[in-house]
Tab-separated table of C-alpha atoms in Angstrom:
chain	number	residue	atom	x	y	z
A	42	UNK	CA	2.412	-35.333	53.460
A	43	UNK	CA	-0.621	-35.320	55.730
A	44	UNK	CA	-3.792	-33.320	55.258
A	45	UNK	CA	-3.051	-31.031	58.211
A	46	UNK	CA	0.457	-30.329	56.949
A	47	UNK	CA	-0.891	-29.567	53.448
A	48	UNK	CA	-3.457	-27.170	54.910
A	49	UNK	CA	-0.745	-25.408	56.922
A	50	UNK	CA	1.457	-25.004	53.842
A	51	UNK	CA	-1.483	-23.661	51.834
A	52	UNK	CA	-2.344	-21.192	54.622
A	53	UNK	CA	1.276	-20.045	54.808
A	54	UNK	CA	1.391	-19.474	51.036
A	55	UNK	CA	-1.777	-17.368	51.191
A	56	UNK	CA	-0.452	-15.369	54.141
A	57	UNK	CA	2.911	-14.866	52.426
A	58	UNK	CA	0.961	-13.488	49.448
A	59	UNK	CA	-0.840	-11.065	51.792
A	60	UNK	CA	2.507	-9.751	53.008
A	61	UNK	CA	3.690	-9.209	49.422
A	62	UNK	CA	0.422	-7.508	48.480
A	63	UNK	CA	0.636	-5.073	51.402
A	64	UNK	CA	4.044	-3.960	50.141
A	65	UNK	CA	2.850	-3.726	46.537
A	66	UNK	CA	-0.336	-1.795	47.314
A	67	UNK	CA	1.574	0.591	49.601
A	68	UNK	CA	4.118	1.277	46.868
A	69	UNK	CA	1.337	1.799	44.313
A	70	UNK	CA	-0.486	4.122	46.743
A	71	UNK	CA	-3.592	1.955	46.405
A	72	UNK	CA	-4.606	2.586	49.989
A	73	UNK	CA	-8.085	1.064	49.692
A	74	UNK	CA	-6.694	-2.247	48.425
A	75	UNK	CA	-4.019	-2.132	51.145
A	76	UNK	CA	-6.567	-1.588	53.929
A	77	UNK	CA	-8.752	-4.355	52.486
A	78	UNK	CA	-6.030	-6.892	53.334
A	79	UNK	CA	-6.686	-6.286	57.047
A	80	UNK	CA	-9.599	-7.411	59.191
A	81	UNK	CA	-12.221	-4.794	60.012
A	82	UNK	CA	-10.904	-4.559	63.598
A	83	UNK	CA	-7.203	-4.953	62.753
A	84	UNK	CA	-4.422	-3.244	64.644
A	85	UNK	CA	-1.383	-1.800	62.905
A	86	UNK	CA	1.647	-0.013	64.335
A	87	UNK	CA	3.977	1.760	61.939
A	88	UNK	CA	7.578	2.312	63.076
A	89	UNK	CA	7.633	4.966	65.775
A	90	UNK	CA	3.890	5.515	65.538
A	91	UNK	CA	0.882	4.860	67.726
A	92	UNK	CA	-1.304	1.830	67.162
A	93	UNK	CA	-3.972	2.289	64.502
A	94	UNK	CA	-7.184	0.523	65.455
A	95	UNK	CA	-9.508	-0.716	62.745
A	96	UNK	CA	-9.461	-0.687	58.963
A	97	UNK	CA	-10.851	2.873	58.835
A	98	UNK	CA	-7.942	4.288	60.902
A	99	UNK	CA	-5.437	2.317	58.850
A	100	UNK	CA	-6.912	3.672	55.622
A	101	UNK	CA	-6.986	7.267	56.917
A	102	UNK	CA	-3.358	7.061	58.044
A	103	UNK	CA	-2.120	5.773	54.699
A	104	UNK	CA	-4.188	8.310	52.757
A	105	UNK	CA	-2.473	11.046	54.798
A	106	UNK	CA	0.992	10.039	53.560
A	107	UNK	CA	2.624	12.509	51.120
A	108	UNK	CA	1.326	11.770	47.615
A	109	UNK	CA	4.684	12.650	46.022
A	110	UNK	CA	6.576	10.027	48.034
A	111	UNK	CA	7.731	7.038	45.996
A	112	UNK	CA	8.548	3.873	47.928
A	113	UNK	CA	9.618	0.355	47.180
A	114	UNK	CA	9.353	-2.305	49.854
A	115	UNK	CA	11.380	-5.462	49.247
A	116	UNK	CA	9.955	-8.214	51.472
A	117	UNK	CA	11.695	-11.521	52.165
A	118	UNK	CA	12.500	-14.206	54.722
A	119	UNK	CA	8.928	-14.714	55.925
A	120	UNK	CA	9.163	-17.232	58.751
A	121	UNK	CA	6.064	-18.691	60.406
A	122	UNK	CA	6.188	-19.380	64.128
A	123	UNK	CA	2.682	-20.783	64.435
A	124	UNK	CA	0.062	-21.929	61.933
A	125	UNK	CA	-3.290	-23.272	63.096
A	126	UNK	CA	-6.558	-24.032	61.281
A	127	UNK	CA	-7.694	-20.406	61.349
A	128	UNK	CA	-4.690	-18.372	62.433
A	129	UNK	CA	-1.000	-17.887	61.751
A	130	UNK	CA	1.932	-15.780	62.967
A	131	UNK	CA	4.972	-14.711	60.960
A	132	UNK	CA	7.890	-12.303	60.778
A	133	UNK	CA	9.121	-10.915	57.451
A	134	UNK	CA	12.192	-8.819	56.672
A	135	UNK	CA	11.555	-5.540	54.846
A	136	UNK	CA	14.001	-3.313	52.982
A	137	UNK	CA	12.518	0.133	52.296
A	138	UNK	CA	13.812	2.548	49.690
A	139	UNK	CA	12.165	5.895	49.059
A	140	UNK	CA	12.402	9.082	47.042
A	141	UNK	CA	10.057	11.825	45.882
A	142	UNK	CA	8.343	12.418	42.569
A	143	UNK	CA	10.231	15.698	42.084
A	144	UNK	CA	13.561	13.829	41.934
A	145	UNK	CA	14.568	13.879	38.280
A	146	UNK	CA	14.605	10.460	36.585
A	147	UNK	CA	18.069	9.448	35.402
A	148	UNK	CA	19.332	6.455	33.428
A	149	UNK	CA	18.920	4.205	36.489
A	150	UNK	CA	15.686	5.831	37.727
A	151	UNK	CA	15.270	8.400	40.472
A	152	UNK	CA	17.980	8.717	43.107
A	153	UNK	CA	16.776	7.191	46.365
A	154	UNK	CA	16.843	9.292	49.507
A	155	UNK	CA	20.063	8.948	51.459
A	156	UNK	CA	18.469	6.734	54.114
A	157	UNK	CA	17.771	3.070	53.480
A	158	UNK	CA	15.865	1.219	56.184
A	159	UNK	CA	15.783	-2.460	57.105
A	160	UNK	CA	12.909	-3.598	59.273
A	161	UNK	CA	10.442	-6.322	60.061
A	162	UNK	CA	6.717	-6.971	59.814
A	163	UNK	CA	5.384	-8.949	62.785
A	164	UNK	CA	2.049	-10.245	61.492
A	165	UNK	CA	-0.879	-12.160	62.953
A	166	UNK	CA	-3.230	-13.602	60.339
A	167	UNK	CA	-6.764	-14.950	60.666
A	168	UNK	CA	-8.988	-16.804	58.241
A	169	UNK	CA	-12.203	-14.866	57.609
A	170	UNK	CA	-15.217	-15.336	55.353
A	171	UNK	CA	-13.329	-13.220	52.794
A	172	UNK	CA	-10.195	-15.366	53.100
A	173	UNK	CA	-7.006	-14.805	55.061
A	174	UNK	CA	-6.505	-11.295	56.426
A	175	UNK	CA	-4.011	-9.547	58.684
A	176	UNK	CA	-5.443	-9.057	62.178
A	177	UNK	CA	-2.381	-7.386	63.670
A	178	UNK	CA	0.832	-5.946	62.258
A	179	UNK	CA	3.697	-4.309	64.058
A	180	UNK	CA	6.239	-2.806	61.671
A	181	UNK	CA	9.596	-2.058	63.261
A	182	UNK	CA	12.866	-0.625	61.982
A	183	UNK	CA	15.965	-2.594	62.902
A	184	UNK	CA	18.725	-0.587	61.202
A	185	UNK	CA	19.305	2.120	58.641
A	186	UNK	CA	21.998	3.593	56.455
A	187	UNK	CA	22.422	7.283	55.699
């Protein structure tokens, strides 16, 4: 395996980790850590929402989410379409389950809301002085189940 190919695989692994961390930090409601995975001037579009411009807008938007909402994002099938020395592009599948904290825990946990959503993250990554970060994310819903 050549040096360039090894560097591309390493970059893809780091970017794949970023995708997983965004899901984890969102589910943990650690909005500061979530926003820190984006570049200072990043753009993010949530499904059905306007583009958020910059880390500060991203952070404010996620802080405004209902605190009693419990989510779990299951992320898979991250496929890279382009990986260069300092940038990469990928699409990941996302399954989103949610409920609220007032739902009573049962033997198998809290009952999820009736709707389950399957979507995608369309991510553009860049290598910064702090490491790889997300420069642009468009999150889209593809299908749902009531």
